[in-house]
GROMACS .gro file of C-alpha atoms in nm:
model
  433
    1MET     CA    1  -0.050  -0.054  -0.024
    2PHE     CA    2   0.344   0.278   0.153
    3ASN     CA    3   0.502   0.059  -0.108
    4ILE     CA    4   0.751   0.104   0.129
    5LYS     CA    5   1.038  -0.116  -0.038
    6LYS     CA    6   1.046   0.037  -0.355
    7ALA     CA    7   1.088   0.404  -0.135
    8GLY     CA    8   1.420   0.201  -0.004
    9SER     CA    9   1.259   0.158   0.360
   10THR     CA   10   1.164  -0.114   0.568
   11VAL     CA   11   0.789  -0.148   0.799
   12ARG     CA   12   1.092  -0.082   1.123
   13ASN     CA   13   1.206   0.208   1.004
   14GLU     CA   14   0.843   0.406   0.939
   15ILE     CA   15   0.779   0.239   1.283
   16VAL     CA   16   1.055   0.444   1.451
   17ALA     CA   17   1.031   0.783   1.202
   18GLY     CA   18   0.668   0.797   1.328
   19LEU     CA   19   0.744   0.713   1.688
   20THR     CA   20   0.999   1.073   1.611
   21THR     CA   21   0.844   1.298   1.392
   22PHE     CA   22   0.576   1.251   1.688
   23PHE     CA   23   0.813   1.312   2.043
   24THR     CA   24   0.986   1.588   1.846
   25MET     CA   25   0.603   1.795   1.734
   26SER     CA   26   0.450   1.673   2.065
   27TYR     CA   27   0.408   1.988   2.206
   28ILE     CA   28   0.213   2.157   2.001
   29ILE     CA   29  -0.069   1.940   2.189
   30VAL     CA   30  -0.056   2.133   2.457
   31VAL     CA   31   0.121   2.472   2.358
   32ASN     CA   32  -0.120   2.557   2.152
   33PRO     CA   33  -0.427   2.486   2.403
   34ILE     CA   34  -0.257   2.711   2.608
   35ILE     CA   35  -0.192   3.019   2.368
   36LEU     CA   36  -0.502   2.997   2.231
   37LYS     CA   37  -0.659   3.018   2.545
   38ASP     CA   38  -0.508   3.372   2.593
   39ALA     CA   39  -0.799   3.464   2.287
   40GLY     CA   40  -1.073   3.297   2.582
   41VAL     CA   41  -1.079   2.945   2.391
   42PRO     CA   42  -1.167   2.734   2.664
   43PHE     CA   43  -0.821   2.462   2.706
   44GLU     CA   44  -1.084   2.134   2.668
   45MET     CA   45  -1.193   2.301   2.343
   46SER     CA   46  -0.871   2.365   2.210
   47PHE     CA   47  -0.716   2.063   2.317
   48MET     CA   48  -0.912   1.835   2.190
   49ALA     CA   49  -0.902   2.046   1.854
   50THR     CA   50  -0.569   1.986   1.827
   51VAL     CA   51  -0.578   1.648   1.861
   52ILE     CA   52  -0.891   1.593   1.588
   53ALA     CA   53  -0.657   1.895   1.359
   54THR     CA   54  -0.356   1.668   1.346
   55ILE     CA   55  -0.540   1.323   1.284
   56VAL     CA   56  -0.763   1.420   0.990
   57GLY     CA   57  -0.487   1.617   0.903
   58THR     CA   58  -0.153   1.358   0.908
   59LEU     CA   59  -0.373   1.063   0.803
   60ILE     CA   60  -0.452   1.225   0.521
   61MET     CA   61  -0.116   1.329   0.432
   62GLY     CA   62  -0.043   0.922   0.493
   63LEU     CA   63  -0.280   0.717   0.344
   64PHE     CA   64  -0.410   0.952   0.063
   65ALA     CA   65  -0.028   1.166  -0.054
   66ASN     CA   66   0.156   0.815   0.118
   67TYR     CA   67   0.440   1.100   0.245
   68PRO     CA   68   0.605   1.075   0.547
   69ILE     CA   69   0.454   1.488   0.702
   70ALA     CA   70   0.262   1.527   0.987
   71ILE     CA   71  -0.026   1.819   0.973
   72ALA     CA   72  -0.123   1.963   1.268
   73PRO     CA   73  -0.200   2.341   1.460
   74ALA     CA   74   0.123   2.560   1.306
   75MET     CA   75   0.282   2.804   1.571
   76GLY     CA   76   0.358   3.143   1.489
   77LEU     CA   77  -0.045   3.115   1.335
   78ASN     CA   78  -0.172   3.042   1.624
   79ALA     CA   79  -0.030   3.353   1.857
   80TYR     CA   80  -0.122   3.551   1.503
   81PHE     CA   81  -0.455   3.433   1.588
   82ALA     CA   82  -0.473   3.491   1.987
   83TYR     CA   83  -0.311   3.843   1.992
   84SER     CA   84  -0.327   4.018   1.665
   85VAL     CA   85  -0.645   3.894   1.558
   86VAL     CA   86  -0.895   3.860   1.882
   87GLN     CA   87  -0.737   4.147   2.102
   88GLY     CA   88  -0.627   4.317   1.835
   89HIS     CA   89  -0.958   4.345   1.709
   90LYS     CA   90  -1.174   4.547   1.974
   91GLY     CA   91  -1.523   4.312   2.059
   92LEU     CA   92  -1.421   4.043   1.819
   93GLY     CA   93  -1.487   3.698   2.035
   94TYR     CA   94  -1.282   3.417   1.954
   95GLU     CA   95  -1.579   3.224   1.777
   96ALA     CA   96  -1.615   3.531   1.495
   97ALA     CA   97  -1.205   3.437   1.447
   98PHE     CA   98  -1.264   3.066   1.399
   99ALA     CA   99  -1.542   3.193   1.141
  100ALA     CA  100  -1.208   3.375   0.946
  101VAL     CA  101  -0.963   3.105   0.936
  102PHE     CA  102  -1.336   2.868   0.813
  103VAL     CA  103  -1.365   3.039   0.544
  104ALA     CA  104  -0.981   3.075   0.470
  105GLY     CA  105  -0.999   2.664   0.519
  106VAL     CA  106  -1.301   2.628   0.232
  107LEU     CA  107  -1.130   2.841  -0.012
  108PHE     CA  108  -0.787   2.705   0.149
  109VAL     CA  109  -0.963   2.364   0.009
  110LEU     CA  110  -1.135   2.524  -0.338
  111LEU     CA  111  -0.754   2.646  -0.443
  112SER     CA  112  -0.679   2.275  -0.321
  113LEU     CA  113  -0.926   2.142  -0.647
  114THR     CA  114  -0.768   2.346  -0.882
  115PRO     CA  115  -0.433   2.309  -1.109
  116LEU     CA  116  -0.234   2.616  -0.907
  117ARG     CA  117  -0.181   2.375  -0.668
  118THR     CA  118   0.027   2.184  -0.851
  119LYS     CA  119   0.140   2.443  -1.036
  120LEU     CA  120   0.222   2.637  -0.739
  121ILE     CA  121   0.512   2.406  -0.595
  122GLU     CA  122   0.628   2.352  -1.011
  123VAL     CA  123   0.686   2.747  -1.025
  124ILE     CA  124   0.954   2.819  -0.746
  125PRO     CA  125   1.302   2.819  -0.894
  126GLY     CA  126   1.472   2.575  -0.839
  127ASN     CA  127   1.705   2.762  -0.655
  128LEU     CA  128   1.423   2.912  -0.363
  129LYS     CA  129   1.345   2.545  -0.310
  130SER     CA  130   1.712   2.455  -0.238
  131ALA     CA  131   1.705   2.811   0.007
  132ILE     CA  132   1.344   2.681   0.152
  133THR     CA  133   1.467   2.326   0.257
  134ALA     CA  134   1.837   2.552   0.404
  135GLY     CA  135   1.647   2.826   0.543
  136ILE     CA  136   1.375   2.518   0.700
  137GLY     CA  137   1.768   2.332   0.828
  138LEU     CA  138   1.839   2.632   0.972
  139PHE     CA  139   1.431   2.787   1.163
  140ILE     CA  140   1.480   2.442   1.302
  141ALA     CA  141   1.789   2.450   1.481
  142PHE     CA  142   1.786   2.774   1.560
  143ILE     CA  143   1.397   2.603   1.766
  144GLY     CA  144   1.652   2.396   1.962
  145LEU     CA  145   1.882   2.607   2.062
  146ARG     CA  146   1.662   2.851   2.194
  147MET     CA  147   1.395   2.551   2.322
  148SER     CA  148   1.734   2.385   2.500
  149GLY     CA  149   1.862   2.739   2.643
  150LEU     CA  150   2.194   2.743   2.489
  151VAL     CA  151   2.128   3.033   2.291
  152VAL     CA  152   1.958   3.290   2.573
  153ASP     CA  153   1.839   3.658   2.513
  154HIS     CA  154   2.050   3.933   2.516
  155PRO     CA  155   1.937   4.301   2.570
  156SER     CA  156   2.229   4.432   2.350
  157ASN     CA  157   2.274   4.110   2.103
  158LEU     CA  158   1.977   3.989   2.127
  159VAL     CA  159   2.135   3.652   2.131
  160ALA     CA  160   2.376   3.538   2.346
  161LEU     CA  161   2.510   3.249   2.447
  162GLY     CA  162   2.321   3.007   2.775
  163ASP     CA  163   2.459   2.890   3.081
  164LEU     CA  164   2.631   2.593   3.018
  165HIS     CA  165   2.626   2.475   3.417
  166SER     CA  166   2.221   2.419   3.323
  167PRO     CA  167   2.067   2.123   3.378
  168SER     CA  168   1.900   2.145   3.059
  169VAL     CA  169   2.161   2.283   2.886
  170ILE     CA  170   2.397   1.988   3.070
  171LEU     CA  171   2.069   1.689   2.905
  172THR     CA  172   2.044   1.927   2.587
  173LEU     CA  173   2.388   1.843   2.548
  174VAL     CA  174   2.389   1.502   2.630
  175GLY     CA  175   2.118   1.419   2.412
  176LEU     CA  176   2.291   1.533   2.124
  177ALA     CA  177   2.631   1.346   2.188
  178ILE     CA  178   2.408   0.987   2.190
  179THR     CA  179   2.265   1.084   1.916
  180LEU     CA  180   2.556   1.219   1.684
  181VAL     CA  181   2.765   0.904   1.854
  182CYS     CA  182   2.429   0.616   1.720
  183LEU     CA  183   2.465   0.890   1.380
  184ALA     CA  184   2.834   0.847   1.285
  185LEU     CA  185   2.801   0.467   1.400
  186ASN     CA  186   2.519   0.455   1.150
  187ILE     CA  187   2.251   0.296   1.381
  188ASN     CA  188   1.957   0.309   1.225
  189GLY     CA  189   1.717   0.553   1.493
  190ALA     CA  190   1.967   0.733   1.550
  191LEU     CA  191   1.702   1.052   1.651
  192PHE     CA  192   1.493   0.823   1.867
  193ILE     CA  193   1.765   0.632   2.109
  194GLY     CA  194   1.874   0.980   2.190
  195MET     CA  195   1.545   1.073   2.247
  196LEU     CA  196   1.535   0.786   2.450
  197GLY     CA  197   1.864   0.780   2.642
  198THR     CA  198   1.806   1.179   2.710
  199GLY     CA  199   1.481   1.064   2.884
  200ILE     CA  200   1.612   0.841   3.074
  201ILE     CA  201   1.868   0.992   3.238
  202ALA     CA  202   1.664   1.321   3.305
  203ALA     CA  203   1.390   1.062   3.470
  204LEU     CA  204   1.743   0.971   3.668
  205MET     CA  205   1.881   1.303   3.742
  206GLY     CA  206   1.482   1.322   3.880
  207LYS     CA  207   1.381   1.634   3.585
  208LEU     CA  208   1.108   1.443   3.438
  209SER     CA  209   0.858   1.370   3.668
  210PHE     CA  210   0.451   1.289   3.620
  211ASP     CA  211   0.295   1.443   3.934
  212LYS     CA  212   0.055   1.462   3.730
  213GLY     CA  213  -0.047   1.117   3.618
  214ILE     CA  214   0.016   0.975   3.344
  215VAL     CA  215  -0.341   0.839   3.178
  216ALA     CA  216  -0.653   1.086   3.160
  217LEU     CA  217  -0.956   1.048   2.971
  218PRO     CA  218  -1.026   1.331   2.705
  219ARG     CA  219  -1.273   1.538   2.762
  220PHE     CA  220  -1.489   1.704   2.455
  221PRO     CA  221  -1.618   2.015   2.374
  222GLU     CA  222  -1.994   2.047   2.484
  223GLN     CA  223  -1.982   2.292   2.129
  224LEU     CA  224  -1.838   2.349   1.772
  225ALA     CA  225  -1.647   2.666   1.722
  226VAL     CA  226  -1.794   2.688   1.455
  227SER     CA  227  -2.138   2.513   1.363
  228ASN     CA  228  -2.305   2.674   1.117
  229PRO     CA  229  -2.099   2.788   0.786
  230VAL     CA  230  -2.370   3.141   0.667
  231THR     CA  231  -2.325   3.227   0.996
  232ALA     CA  232  -1.920   3.177   0.968
  233VAL     CA  233  -1.924   3.419   0.688
  234GLN     CA  234  -2.146   3.657   0.828
  235ASP     CA  235  -1.970   3.719   1.092
  236VAL     CA  236  -1.654   3.760   0.840
  237ILE     CA  237  -1.803   4.019   0.678
  238ASP     CA  238  -1.938   4.180   1.051
  239PHE     CA  239  -1.669   4.238   1.110
  240GLY     CA  240  -1.463   4.309   0.716
  241LEU     CA  241  -1.210   4.081   0.911
  242TYR     CA  242  -1.085   3.973   0.491
  243ALA     CA  243  -0.684   4.142   0.591
  244VAL     CA  244  -0.740   3.823   0.826
  245VAL     CA  245  -0.860   3.516   0.584
  246PHE     CA  246  -0.629   3.659   0.309
  247SER     CA  247  -0.297   3.615   0.580
  248PHE     CA  248  -0.453   3.287   0.688
  249LEU     CA  249  -0.469   3.204   0.304
  250LEU     CA  250  -0.122   3.340   0.139
  251VAL     CA  251   0.007   3.217   0.517
  252THR     CA  252  -0.081   2.850   0.598
  253LEU     CA  253  -0.061   2.744   0.130
  254PHE     CA  254   0.354   2.889   0.083
  255ASP     CA  255   0.416   2.723   0.488
  256THR     CA  256   0.293   2.402   0.372
  257THR     CA  257   0.431   2.463   0.002
  258GLY     CA  258   0.739   2.569   0.156
  259THR     CA  259   0.823   2.278   0.433
  260VAL     CA  260   0.666   1.969   0.198
  261LEU     CA  261   0.943   2.094  -0.025
  262GLY     CA  262   1.171   2.062   0.222
  263VAL     CA  263   1.080   1.733   0.391
  264ALA     CA  264   1.084   1.561   0.053
  265LYS     CA  265   1.401   1.707  -0.064
  266GLN     CA  266   1.607   1.611   0.220
  267ALA     CA  267   1.386   1.223   0.218
  268LYS     CA  268   1.473   1.269  -0.206
  269LEU     CA  269   1.104   1.199  -0.297
  270MET     CA  270   1.177   1.501  -0.560
  271ASP     CA  271   1.134   1.377  -0.936
  272GLY     CA  272   1.389   1.673  -1.051
  273ASP     CA  273   1.154   1.991  -0.954
  274HIS     CA  274   0.789   1.819  -0.973
  275LEU     CA  275   0.741   1.667  -0.632
  276PRO     CA  276   0.489   1.330  -0.724
  277ARG     CA  277   0.131   1.316  -0.557
  278GLY     CA  278   0.157   1.745  -0.466
  279GLU     CA  279  -0.101   1.863  -0.514
  280ARG     CA  280  -0.209   1.604  -0.196
  281THR     CA  281  -0.019   1.743  -0.026
  282ILE     CA  282  -0.197   2.033  -0.016
  283LEU     CA  283  -0.558   1.892  -0.060
  284ALA     CA  284  -0.459   1.681   0.328
  285ASP     CA  285  -0.357   2.098   0.492
  286SER     CA  286  -0.633   2.271   0.355
  287LEU     CA  287  -0.902   1.980   0.544
  288ALA     CA  288  -0.765   1.975   0.849
  289THR     CA  289  -0.715   2.359   0.849
  290LEU     CA  290  -1.142   2.373   0.799
  291ILE     CA  291  -1.270   2.084   1.038
  292GLY     CA  292  -1.027   2.189   1.270
  293SER     CA  293  -1.218   2.607   1.251
  294ILE     CA  294  -1.474   2.414   1.352
  295PHE     CA  295  -1.351   2.151   1.598
  296GLY     CA  296  -1.179   2.542   1.766
  297THR     CA  297  -0.788   2.554   1.665
  298SER     CA  298  -0.594   2.802   1.441
  299PRO     CA  299  -0.488   2.729   1.049
  300THR     CA  300  -0.266   2.366   1.060
  301SER     CA  301   0.053   2.366   0.821
  302ALA     CA  302   0.243   2.117   0.737
  303TYR     CA  303   0.548   2.043   1.015
  304ILE     CA  304   0.911   2.061   0.982
  305GLU     CA  305   0.937   1.798   1.249
  306SER     CA  306   0.870   1.600   1.057
  307ALA     CA  307   1.254   1.630   0.947
  308SER     CA  308   1.338   1.442   1.203
  309GLY     CA  309   1.145   1.150   1.123
  310VAL     CA  310   1.273   1.166   0.747
  311ALA     CA  311   1.623   1.166   0.921
  312THR     CA  312   1.550   0.837   1.181
  313GLY     CA  313   1.424   0.704   0.752
  314GLY     CA  314   1.102   0.768   0.684
  315ARG     CA  315   1.013   0.763   0.399
  316THR     CA  316   0.633   0.649   0.336
  317GLY     CA  317   0.289   0.803   0.420
  318LEU     CA  318   0.328   0.490   0.739
  319THR     CA  319   0.532   0.728   0.925
  320ALA     CA  320   0.183   0.960   0.903
  321VAL     CA  321   0.009   0.752   0.988
  322VAL     CA  322   0.184   0.659   1.284
  323VAL     CA  323   0.209   1.001   1.387
  324ALA     CA  324  -0.186   1.009   1.347
  325LEU     CA  325  -0.257   0.716   1.571
  326LEU     CA  326   0.003   0.854   1.805
  327PHE     CA  327  -0.198   1.170   1.843
  328ALA     CA  328  -0.507   0.972   1.909
  329VAL     CA  329  -0.340   0.781   2.237
  330SER     CA  330  -0.213   1.114   2.321
  331ALA     CA  331  -0.550   1.176   2.382
  332PHE     CA  332  -0.595   0.956   2.704
  333PHE     CA  333  -0.230   1.020   2.764
  334SER     CA  334  -0.257   1.403   2.857
  335PRO     CA  335  -0.062   1.427   3.190
  336LEU     CA  336   0.237   1.154   3.026
  337ILE     CA  337   0.206   1.402   2.763
  338GLY     CA  338   0.287   1.747   2.893
  339ALA     CA  339   0.532   1.571   3.082
  340VAL     CA  340   0.808   1.500   2.829
  341SER     CA  341   0.689   1.783   2.570
  342GLY     CA  342   0.745   2.042   2.873
  343LEU     CA  343   1.092   1.883   2.937
  344SER     CA  344   1.241   2.046   2.517
  345ALA     CA  345   1.604   1.859   2.651
  346ILE     CA  346   1.458   1.539   2.494
  347THR     CA  347   1.421   1.680   2.181
  348ALA     CA  348   1.624   1.958   2.091
  349PRO     CA  349   1.939   1.752   1.992
  350ALA     CA  350   1.688   1.610   1.700
  351LEU     CA  351   1.600   1.938   1.596
  352ILE     CA  352   1.981   2.103   1.595
  353VAL     CA  353   2.086   1.774   1.474
  354VAL     CA  354   1.764   1.771   1.170
  355GLY     CA  355   1.868   2.072   1.069
  356SER     CA  356   2.218   2.063   1.043
  357LEU     CA  357   2.157   1.777   0.787
  358MET     CA  358   1.940   2.003   0.584
  359MET     CA  359   2.163   2.233   0.584
  360GLY     CA  360   2.332   2.055   0.341
  361HIS     CA  361   2.096   2.185   0.003
  362VAL     CA  362   2.278   2.478  -0.012
  363ALA     CA  363   2.595   2.305  -0.167
  364HIS     CA  364   2.284   2.275  -0.530
  365ILE     CA  365   2.271   2.669  -0.459
  366LYS     CA  366   2.416   2.885  -0.738
  367TRP     CA  367   2.620   3.107  -0.573
  368ASP     CA  368   2.805   3.299  -0.850
  369ARG     CA  369   2.524   3.481  -1.025
  370ILE     CA  370   2.394   3.719  -0.758
  371ASP     CA  371   2.034   3.690  -0.929
  372GLU     CA  372   1.993   3.357  -0.778
  373ALA     CA  373   2.206   3.336  -0.516
  374PHE     CA  374   2.100   3.688  -0.320
  375PRO     CA  375   1.671   3.582  -0.337
  376ALA     CA  376   1.830   3.241  -0.206
  377PHE     CA  377   2.046   3.394   0.074
  378LEU     CA  378   1.753   3.556   0.200
  379VAL     CA  379   1.542   3.347   0.229
  380ILE     CA  380   1.807   3.149   0.423
  381LEU     CA  381   1.829   3.434   0.597
  382SER     CA  382   1.548   3.518   0.708
  383MET     CA  383   1.366   3.184   0.806
  384PRO     CA  384   1.582   3.133   1.133
  385LEU     CA  385   1.588   3.538   1.175
  386THR     CA  386   1.143   3.622   1.203
  387SER     CA  387   1.098   3.276   1.346
  388SER     CA  388   0.874   3.267   1.017
  389ILE     CA  389   0.858   3.026   0.715
  390ALA     CA  390   0.627   3.206   0.512
  391THR     CA  391   0.825   3.501   0.624
  392GLY     CA  392   1.142   3.382   0.453
  393ILE     CA  393   0.947   3.278   0.142
  394ALA     CA  394   0.796   3.573   0.093
  395LEU     CA  395   1.155   3.799   0.091
  396GLY     CA  396   1.242   3.513  -0.190
  397PHE     CA  397   0.982   3.583  -0.381
  398VAL     CA  398   0.952   3.928  -0.444
  399SER     CA  399   1.336   3.884  -0.461
  400TYR     CA  400   1.349   3.684  -0.710
  401PRO     CA  401   1.175   3.872  -1.003
  402LEU     CA  402   1.300   4.201  -0.929
  403MET     CA  403   1.658   4.066  -0.966
  404LYS     CA  404   1.658   3.939  -1.306
  405LEU     CA  405   1.393   4.219  -1.419
  406CYS     CA  406   1.749   4.431  -1.316
  407LYS     CA  407   1.948   4.183  -1.518
  408GLY     CA  408   1.708   4.171  -1.822
  409GLU     CA  409   1.591   3.867  -1.761
  410GLY     CA  410   1.271   3.919  -1.733
  411LYS     CA  411   1.125   3.653  -1.902
  412GLN     CA  412   1.278   3.366  -1.716
  413VAL     CA  413   1.046   3.427  -1.486
  414HIS     CA  414   0.695   3.201  -1.453
  415PRO     CA  415   0.402   3.486  -1.487
  416LEU     CA  416   0.257   3.346  -1.137
  417VAL     CA  417   0.581   3.385  -0.988
  418TYR     CA  418   0.556   3.782  -1.038
  419VAL     CA  419   0.101   3.747  -0.925
  420PHE     CA  420   0.251   3.591  -0.580
  421ALA     CA  421   0.526   3.836  -0.566
  422VAL     CA  422   0.287   4.145  -0.598
  423LEU     CA  423   0.054   3.973  -0.276
  424PHE     CA  424   0.345   3.929  -0.051
  425LEU     CA  425   0.486   4.247  -0.126
  426PHE     CA  426   0.108   4.346  -0.043
  427GLN     CA  427   0.087   4.124   0.253
  428LEU     CA  428   0.442   4.218   0.415
  429VAL     CA  429   0.397   4.577   0.375
  430TYR     CA  430   0.032   4.578   0.491
  431LEU     CA  431  -0.098   4.334   0.722
  432PRO     CA  432   0.022   4.182   1.070
  433HIS     CA  433   0.225   3.890   1.093
   0.00000   0.00000   0.00000
């Protein structure tokens, strides 16, 4: 069903990859409801919505698109939902904000059913595709460094080296050492072994505790966030949430496209510049966003943490199915997931190592041509510095055609790139991030 042998993988590799991806992204089960709580969304509603949206999107990605990529509510978009949309619009409740997510989800689904879905992936210039993969790698590594405390805030320099005596930093370095040794010895499941070893050491040190227990019955919300499509559209019109819908749609579309391309290139699943079944990946995310809005969560996206599963050996949709099943099980183990995901030293080493592996794609960029190199450089630089994949892609899309026009090679750029350059420029200048 998944063509595992053809993809050069094994069932064991796929299961280990699924476990690895799950543990590196399981924090979303806890973090997403906490952020949405600031918008007034009840914890039980957003917790179950997060689980449901992740299961739906990831299952479609695994069973229909056959890619080892997980879908879940996007970090960044949940903060935008809570602080810019709900708190930034006086008198706007979270119900009306979810209406905007719902409308964006409907438009996203319709868009994913058009020929534009495949064209979008095909028209992105090759150098930008390599830059997106490398930029995501730096972004992942930076997340791991920040989570662990290896890199901390600094009032003058913005960031600085953290406290090397901190238990979290020491645990991260130990986990990093275990992972790198396993990789150097070509041991399968090196990232997962690293996380498991770090978890055991953390438990022995007393840093990993399960005070709130391990198992808890999931509580389903008494009502849906969006129960009437007509009312949802009316809320968008009444509150004038057109810019919000546009932002959700554009950012989600390119966030997913960029992540899918980055992970697919890392897994060597690309057919040249073409991504087989690329349209199905967009459909998986659009349906997850739509269903997630109904139950009560912000827009979803393909997760960059999927690269950790790919680095472990995941190559097919079975990896995604394992992730989806683990999220279903996690609904009954919220205290356990909260404890593990709350200790960043367990997952940070995997993110740092994956980032280093993805950086290899800079070798494919034509650095000797400034019109190709500078847009790629902007993408790579801006993703970790702005903590946004979509912003990195936006800057690349705006600068690439400008550089080509300056060099007199504007006709070589696909018309769609110009269209999205204008859209991204509008979004960067006039809409909140």
